[in-house]
Tab-separated table of C-alpha atoms and ligand atoms in Angstrom:
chain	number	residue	atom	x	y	z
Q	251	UNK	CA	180.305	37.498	63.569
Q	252	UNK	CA	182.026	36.689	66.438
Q	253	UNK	CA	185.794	34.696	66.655
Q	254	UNK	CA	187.417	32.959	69.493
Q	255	UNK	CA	191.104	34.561	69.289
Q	256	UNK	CA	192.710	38.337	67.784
Q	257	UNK	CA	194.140	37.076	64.812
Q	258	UNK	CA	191.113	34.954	63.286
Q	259	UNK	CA	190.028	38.359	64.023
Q	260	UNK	CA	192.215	40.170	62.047
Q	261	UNK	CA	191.719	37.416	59.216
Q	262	UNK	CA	188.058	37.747	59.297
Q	263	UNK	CA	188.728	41.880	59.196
Q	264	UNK	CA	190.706	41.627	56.453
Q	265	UNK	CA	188.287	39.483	54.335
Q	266	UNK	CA	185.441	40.811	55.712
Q	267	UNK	CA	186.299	44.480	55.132
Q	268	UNK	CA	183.372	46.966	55.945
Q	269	UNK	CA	181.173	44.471	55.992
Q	270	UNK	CA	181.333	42.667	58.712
Q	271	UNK	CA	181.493	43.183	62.421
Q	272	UNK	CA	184.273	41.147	64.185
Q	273	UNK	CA	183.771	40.357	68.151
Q	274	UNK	CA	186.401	38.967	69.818
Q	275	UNK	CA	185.867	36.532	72.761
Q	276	UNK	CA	189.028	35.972	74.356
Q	277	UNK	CA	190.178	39.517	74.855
Q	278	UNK	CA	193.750	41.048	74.591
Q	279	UNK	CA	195.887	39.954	77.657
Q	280	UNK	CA	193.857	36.072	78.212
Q	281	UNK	CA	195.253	32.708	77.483
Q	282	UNK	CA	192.617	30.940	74.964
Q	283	UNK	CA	193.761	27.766	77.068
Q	284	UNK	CA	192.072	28.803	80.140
Q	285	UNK	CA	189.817	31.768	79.244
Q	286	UNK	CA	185.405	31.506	79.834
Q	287	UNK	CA	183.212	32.711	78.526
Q	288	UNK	CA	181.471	36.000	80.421
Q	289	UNK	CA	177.346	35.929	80.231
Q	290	UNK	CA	177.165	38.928	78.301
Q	291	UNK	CA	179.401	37.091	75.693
Q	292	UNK	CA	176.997	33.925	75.627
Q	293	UNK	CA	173.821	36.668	75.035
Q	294	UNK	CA	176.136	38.439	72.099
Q	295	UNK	CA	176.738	34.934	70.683
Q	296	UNK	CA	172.642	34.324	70.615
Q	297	UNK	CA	172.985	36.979	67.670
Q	298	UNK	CA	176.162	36.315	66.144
Q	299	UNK	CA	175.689	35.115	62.257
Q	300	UNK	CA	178.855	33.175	62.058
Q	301	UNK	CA	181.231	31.642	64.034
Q	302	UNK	CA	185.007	31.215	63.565
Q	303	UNK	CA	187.213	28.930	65.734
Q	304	UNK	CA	190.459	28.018	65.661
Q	305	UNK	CA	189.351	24.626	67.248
Q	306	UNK	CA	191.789	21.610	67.759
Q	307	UNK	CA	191.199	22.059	71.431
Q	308	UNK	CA	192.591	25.289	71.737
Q	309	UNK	CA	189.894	26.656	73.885
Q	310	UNK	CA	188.221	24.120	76.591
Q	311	UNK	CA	184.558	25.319	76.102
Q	312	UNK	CA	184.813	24.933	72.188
Q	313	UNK	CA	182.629	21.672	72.109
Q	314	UNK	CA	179.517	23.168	74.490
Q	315	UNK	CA	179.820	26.171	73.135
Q	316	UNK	CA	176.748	25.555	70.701
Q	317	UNK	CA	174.669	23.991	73.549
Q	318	UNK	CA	175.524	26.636	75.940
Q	319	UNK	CA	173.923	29.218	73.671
Q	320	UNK	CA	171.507	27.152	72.558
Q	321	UNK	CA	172.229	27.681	69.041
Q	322	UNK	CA	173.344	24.884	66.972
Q	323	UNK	CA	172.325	25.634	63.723
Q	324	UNK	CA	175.022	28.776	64.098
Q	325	UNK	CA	177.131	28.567	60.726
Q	326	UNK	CA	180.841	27.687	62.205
Q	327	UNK	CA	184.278	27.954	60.807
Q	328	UNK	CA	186.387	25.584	62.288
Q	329	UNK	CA	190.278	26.653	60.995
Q	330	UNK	CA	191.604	23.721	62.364
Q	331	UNK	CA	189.206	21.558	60.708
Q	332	UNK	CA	190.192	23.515	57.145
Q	333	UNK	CA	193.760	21.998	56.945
Q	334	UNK	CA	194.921	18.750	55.875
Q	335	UNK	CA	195.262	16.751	58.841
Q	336	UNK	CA	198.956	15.808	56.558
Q	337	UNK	CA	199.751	19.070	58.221
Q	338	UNK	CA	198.758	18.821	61.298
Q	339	UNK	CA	201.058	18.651	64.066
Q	340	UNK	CA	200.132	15.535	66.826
Q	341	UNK	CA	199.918	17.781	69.697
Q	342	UNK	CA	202.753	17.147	72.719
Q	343	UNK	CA	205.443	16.150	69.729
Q	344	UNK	CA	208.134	18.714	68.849
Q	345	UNK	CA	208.637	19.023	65.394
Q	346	UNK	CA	211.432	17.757	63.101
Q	347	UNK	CA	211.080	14.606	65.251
Q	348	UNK	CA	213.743	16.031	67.867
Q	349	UNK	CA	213.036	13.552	70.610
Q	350	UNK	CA	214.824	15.560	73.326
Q	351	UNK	CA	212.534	16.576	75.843
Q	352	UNK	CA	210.574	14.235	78.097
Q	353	UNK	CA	207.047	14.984	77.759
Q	354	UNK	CA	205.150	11.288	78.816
Q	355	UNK	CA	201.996	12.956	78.601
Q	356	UNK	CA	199.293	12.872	76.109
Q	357	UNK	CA	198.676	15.576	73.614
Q	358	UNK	CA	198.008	19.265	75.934
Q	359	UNK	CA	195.300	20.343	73.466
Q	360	UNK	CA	194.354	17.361	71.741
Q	361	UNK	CA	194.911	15.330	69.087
Q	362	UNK	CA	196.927	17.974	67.101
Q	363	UNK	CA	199.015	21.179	68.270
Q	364	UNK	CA	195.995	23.739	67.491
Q	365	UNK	CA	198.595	26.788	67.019
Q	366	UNK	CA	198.068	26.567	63.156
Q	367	UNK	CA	197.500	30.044	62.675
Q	368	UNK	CA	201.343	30.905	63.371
Q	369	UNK	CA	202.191	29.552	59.939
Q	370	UNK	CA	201.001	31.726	57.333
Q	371	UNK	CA	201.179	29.408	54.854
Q	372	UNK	CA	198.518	27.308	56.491
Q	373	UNK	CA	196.578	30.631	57.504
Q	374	UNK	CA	195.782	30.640	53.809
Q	375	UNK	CA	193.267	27.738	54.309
Q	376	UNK	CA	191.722	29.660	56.818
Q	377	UNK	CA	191.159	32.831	54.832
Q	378	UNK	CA	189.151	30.438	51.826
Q	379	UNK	CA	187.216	29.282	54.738
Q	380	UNK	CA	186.900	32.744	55.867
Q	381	UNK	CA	185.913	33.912	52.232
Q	382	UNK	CA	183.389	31.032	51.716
Q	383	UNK	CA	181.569	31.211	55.564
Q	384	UNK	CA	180.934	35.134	54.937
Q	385	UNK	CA	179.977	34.214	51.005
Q	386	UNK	CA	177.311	31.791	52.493
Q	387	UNK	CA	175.927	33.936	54.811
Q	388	UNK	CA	176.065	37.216	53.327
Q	389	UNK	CA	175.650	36.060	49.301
Q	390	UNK	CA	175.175	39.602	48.715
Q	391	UNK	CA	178.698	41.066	49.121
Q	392	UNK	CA	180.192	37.523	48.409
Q	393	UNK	CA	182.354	39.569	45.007
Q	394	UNK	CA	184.001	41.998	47.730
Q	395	UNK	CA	184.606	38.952	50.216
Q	396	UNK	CA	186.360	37.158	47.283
Q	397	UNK	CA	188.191	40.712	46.050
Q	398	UNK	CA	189.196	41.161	49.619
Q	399	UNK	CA	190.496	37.516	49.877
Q	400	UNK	CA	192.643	37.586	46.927
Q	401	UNK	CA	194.793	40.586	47.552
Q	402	UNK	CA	195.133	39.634	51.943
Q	403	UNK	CA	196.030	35.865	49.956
Q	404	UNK	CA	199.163	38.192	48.439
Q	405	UNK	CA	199.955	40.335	51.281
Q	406	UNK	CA	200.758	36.624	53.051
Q	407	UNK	CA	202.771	35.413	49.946
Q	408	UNK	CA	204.808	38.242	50.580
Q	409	UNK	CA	205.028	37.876	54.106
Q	410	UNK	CA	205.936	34.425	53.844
Q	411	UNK	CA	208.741	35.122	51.512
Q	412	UNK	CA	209.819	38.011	53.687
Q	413	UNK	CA	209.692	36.045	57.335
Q	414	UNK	CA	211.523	32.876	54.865
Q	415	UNK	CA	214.320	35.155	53.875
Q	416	UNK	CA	214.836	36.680	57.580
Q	417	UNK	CA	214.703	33.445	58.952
Q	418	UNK	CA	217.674	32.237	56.470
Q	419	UNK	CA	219.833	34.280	57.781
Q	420	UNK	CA	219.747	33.778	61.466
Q	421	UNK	CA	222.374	32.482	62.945
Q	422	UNK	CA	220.803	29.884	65.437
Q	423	UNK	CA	217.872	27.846	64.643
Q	424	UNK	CA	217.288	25.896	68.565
Q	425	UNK	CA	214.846	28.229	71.083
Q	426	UNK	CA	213.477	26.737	73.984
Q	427	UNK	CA	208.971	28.195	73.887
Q	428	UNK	CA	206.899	28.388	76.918
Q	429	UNK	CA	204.373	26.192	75.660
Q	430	UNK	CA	203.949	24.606	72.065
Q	431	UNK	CA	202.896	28.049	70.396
Q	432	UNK	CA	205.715	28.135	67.293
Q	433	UNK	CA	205.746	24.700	66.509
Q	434	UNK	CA	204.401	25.395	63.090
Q	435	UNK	CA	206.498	28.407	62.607
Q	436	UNK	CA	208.951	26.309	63.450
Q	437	UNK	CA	208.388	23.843	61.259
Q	438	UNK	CA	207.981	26.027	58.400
Q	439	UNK	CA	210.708	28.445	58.498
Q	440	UNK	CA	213.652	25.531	59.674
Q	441	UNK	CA	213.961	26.778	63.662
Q	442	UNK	CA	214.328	24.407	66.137
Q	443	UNK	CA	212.077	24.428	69.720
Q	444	UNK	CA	213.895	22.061	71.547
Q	445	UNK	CA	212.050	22.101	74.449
Q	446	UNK	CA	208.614	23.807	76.184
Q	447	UNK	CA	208.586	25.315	79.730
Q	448	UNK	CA	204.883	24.135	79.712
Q	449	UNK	CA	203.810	21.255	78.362
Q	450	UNK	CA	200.346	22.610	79.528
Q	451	UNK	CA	199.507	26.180	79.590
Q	452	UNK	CA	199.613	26.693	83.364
Q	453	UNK	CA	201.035	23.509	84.584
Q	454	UNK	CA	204.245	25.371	85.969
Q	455	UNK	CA	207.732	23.124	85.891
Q	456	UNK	CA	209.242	21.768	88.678
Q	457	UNK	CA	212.836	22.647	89.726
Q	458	UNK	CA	213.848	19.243	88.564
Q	459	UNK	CA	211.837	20.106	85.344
Q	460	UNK	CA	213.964	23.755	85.400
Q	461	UNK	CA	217.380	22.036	85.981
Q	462	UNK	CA	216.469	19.502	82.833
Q	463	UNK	CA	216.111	22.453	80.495
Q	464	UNK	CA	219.241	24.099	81.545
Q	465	UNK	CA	220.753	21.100	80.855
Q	466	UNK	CA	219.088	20.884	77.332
Q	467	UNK	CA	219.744	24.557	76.731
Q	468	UNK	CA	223.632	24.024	77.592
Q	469	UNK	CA	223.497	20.419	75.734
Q	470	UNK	CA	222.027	21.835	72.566
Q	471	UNK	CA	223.679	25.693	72.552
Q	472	UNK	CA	220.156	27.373	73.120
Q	473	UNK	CA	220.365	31.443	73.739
Q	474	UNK	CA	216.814	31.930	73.618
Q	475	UNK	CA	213.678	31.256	75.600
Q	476	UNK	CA	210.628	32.605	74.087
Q	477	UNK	CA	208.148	33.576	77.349
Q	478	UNK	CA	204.833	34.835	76.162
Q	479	UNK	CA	202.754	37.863	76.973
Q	480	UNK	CA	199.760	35.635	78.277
Q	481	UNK	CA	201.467	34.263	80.873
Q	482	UNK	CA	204.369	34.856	83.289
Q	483	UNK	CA	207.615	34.431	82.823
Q	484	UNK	CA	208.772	33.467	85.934
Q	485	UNK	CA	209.601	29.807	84.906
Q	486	UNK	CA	211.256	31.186	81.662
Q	487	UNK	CA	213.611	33.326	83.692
Q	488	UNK	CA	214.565	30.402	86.428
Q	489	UNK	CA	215.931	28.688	83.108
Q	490	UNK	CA	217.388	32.237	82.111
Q	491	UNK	CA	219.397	32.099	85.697
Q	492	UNK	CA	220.304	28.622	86.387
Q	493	UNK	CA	222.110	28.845	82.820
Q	494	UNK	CA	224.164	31.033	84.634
Q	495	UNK	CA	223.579	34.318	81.809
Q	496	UNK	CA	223.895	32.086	78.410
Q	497	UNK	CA	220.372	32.046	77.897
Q	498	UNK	CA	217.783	35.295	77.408
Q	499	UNK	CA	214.426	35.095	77.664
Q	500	UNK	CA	212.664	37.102	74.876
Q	501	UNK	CA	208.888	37.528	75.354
Q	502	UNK	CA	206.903	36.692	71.795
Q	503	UNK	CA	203.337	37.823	71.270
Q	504	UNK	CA	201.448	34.928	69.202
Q	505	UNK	CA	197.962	36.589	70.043
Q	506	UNK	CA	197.957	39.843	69.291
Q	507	UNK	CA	195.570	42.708	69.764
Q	508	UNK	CA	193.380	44.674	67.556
Q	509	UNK	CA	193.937	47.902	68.839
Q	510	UNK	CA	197.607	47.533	69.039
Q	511	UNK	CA	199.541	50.169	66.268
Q	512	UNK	CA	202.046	47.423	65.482
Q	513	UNK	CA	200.289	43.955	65.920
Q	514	UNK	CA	196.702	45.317	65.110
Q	515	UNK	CA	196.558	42.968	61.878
Q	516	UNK	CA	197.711	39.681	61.309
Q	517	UNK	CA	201.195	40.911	59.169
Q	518	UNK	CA	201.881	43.198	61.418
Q	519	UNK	CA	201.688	40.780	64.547
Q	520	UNK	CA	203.835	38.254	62.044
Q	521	UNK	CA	206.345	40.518	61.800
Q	522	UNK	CA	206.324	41.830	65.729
Q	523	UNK	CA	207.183	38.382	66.491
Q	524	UNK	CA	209.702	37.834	63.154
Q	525	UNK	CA	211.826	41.352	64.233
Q	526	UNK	CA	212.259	39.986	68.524
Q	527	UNK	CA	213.247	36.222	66.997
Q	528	UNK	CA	215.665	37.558	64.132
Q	529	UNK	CA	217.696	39.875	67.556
Q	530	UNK	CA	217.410	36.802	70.111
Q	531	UNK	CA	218.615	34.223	67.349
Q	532	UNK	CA	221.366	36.216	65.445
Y	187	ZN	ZN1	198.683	27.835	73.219
C-alpha cells in the first residue's frame, strides 16, 4: 500500500501490522504542499493495492494522481473525506474565531485546513478507515486488522488524555505557526495560534507582513513561534528579532519520519511535538 505523508504511515503500520507494506511518497525532509511525484514512484503506485491520502488539498497532485497512473479503480482512503465535515476546519480561518490576523485570501489548501491528522481525536476516524480499506482488500487477515485497530484506538485515548492534561497546565495558550499546521491541535487542546507566518506554504511574508506580527505578538503577549522542520525559518526568526528577544522561535515537527527513534510512530511524533510546546509555552 502506498500513503502520501509519515504519519498515515505510521497509522497504516500500526493497523496493518506484519501484514502490510507501507510506502511513503513524500519522504522525510519534503513539504506535502509542494512535493511531486518521482517516476519511479508513479511505476510503484501501478502496483500499490491501496491508497491512503490525507486529501483536503494537502498535496497539489492528489486529484490526477489516479489518471497519472492510469489506475482508477485503485481502492483509496481519503482521511479527510472520513471526518464529519462539522469538524472540519474552513481552511485560511484561525480557530476559536480569533479574527486577528489579516489573511484576505481564499482558503491555502482548499475548502478545509487538511492538517486533520494533528488531532488525535479525529485520527481515530482515520484508523476505522484504515481498518476497513485493509479489511476490504485483504479479507483474509481482516480479525488481526480489527485486533490491531482496537488496542492503537487505546494507545490514542491515552495519548489524548496525556497531551489534554499537559496542555492544562501550560501557562500560555497564544503561539504564532508558520503555516496553518496546529490548527486542530489547537482547537482541541484550548491553545491559541494567533497568527501564521505563511498563509501559503512558501509564499514568504513581506517586511510589512513581519512588522504586523510583531505587532500581534507584542499586542497579544505571544513567546512562541512554532517554525517547522520542512521549511526555513528565516521568516520565523525576523519575527523572533524585530520583537526585540520576547519572542522564541521553537521548531515543531508535524510530519515525522519512520526511521526516526523518537517520532518513528504516530505517539511518539505526538509527544515530540507535546514535550517542545509544553517548554516554549510554560
Ligand atoms: Zn501544511
Amino acid at each position: 500500500m502506498a500513503v502520501d505523508i509519515v504519519p498515515l504511515a505510521q497509522i497504516c503500520r500500526s493497523v496493518g501490522g506484519e501484514w502490510v507494506e507501507v510506502e511513503v511518497l513524500v519522504p522525510p525532509g519534503a513539504s506535502p504542499h509542494s512535493y511531486e511525484l518521482s517516476s519511479d514512484q508513479m511505476k510503484s503506485l501501478e502496483r500499490a493495492d491501496l491508497l491512503v491520502l490525507v486529501g483536503l488539498g494537502l498535496i497539489p497532485w492528489e486529484e490526477e494522481i489516479f489518471t497519472k497512473i492510469g489506475r482508477e479503480g485503485l481502492p483509496l482512503i481519503e482521511a479527510g473525506q472520513q471526518i464529519p465535515a462539522g469538524e472540519l476546519i474552513p481552511a485560511g480561518e484561525e480557530h476559536a474565531g480569533d479574527k486577528t490576523g489579516e489573511h484576505g485570501e481564499e482558503g491555502s489548501h482548499g475548502d478545509y485546513d487538511p492538517h486533520v491528522w494533528l488531532d488525535p481525536i479525529l485520527a481515530e476516524y482515520i484508523v476505522e478507515a484504515v481498518r476497513d480499506g485493509l479489511s476490504r482488500v485483504d479479507p483474509e487477515h481482516a480479525s488481526a486488522y480489527r485486533d490491531n485497530a482496537a488496542s492503537f484506538l487505546e494507545e490514542l485515548a491515552t495519548l489524548h488524555a496525556e497531551i489534554a492534561r499537559r496542555t492544562a497546565s501550560f501557562s500560555r495558550r497564544e503561539f504564532i505557526a508558520f503555516h496553518s499546521s496546529w490548527n486542530y491541535f489547537a482547537r482541541r487542546y484550548g491553545l491559541l495560534q494567533v497568527g501564521v507566518i505563511e498563509e501559503r506554504p512558501g509564499k514568504e511574508p513581506s517586511a510589512g507582513e513581519i512588522a504586523e506580527l510583531v505587532e500581534l505578538a507584542r499586542e497579544r503577549k505571544v513567546r512562541a513561534v512554532f517554525a517547522e522542520e520542512q521549511f526555513s525559518s528565516r521568516a520565523a526568526e525576523a519575527v523572533a528579532e524585530e520583537s526585540g528577544g520576547e519572542v522564541r522561535v521553537w521548531k515543531l515537527d508535524p510530519l515525522g519520519d519512520l526511521g526516526h527513534p523518537e517520532k518513528g510512530d504516530y505517539c511518539g511524533l505526538m509527544r515530540y511535538n507535546l514535550s517542545i510546546m509544553e517548554e516554549a509555552l510554560r
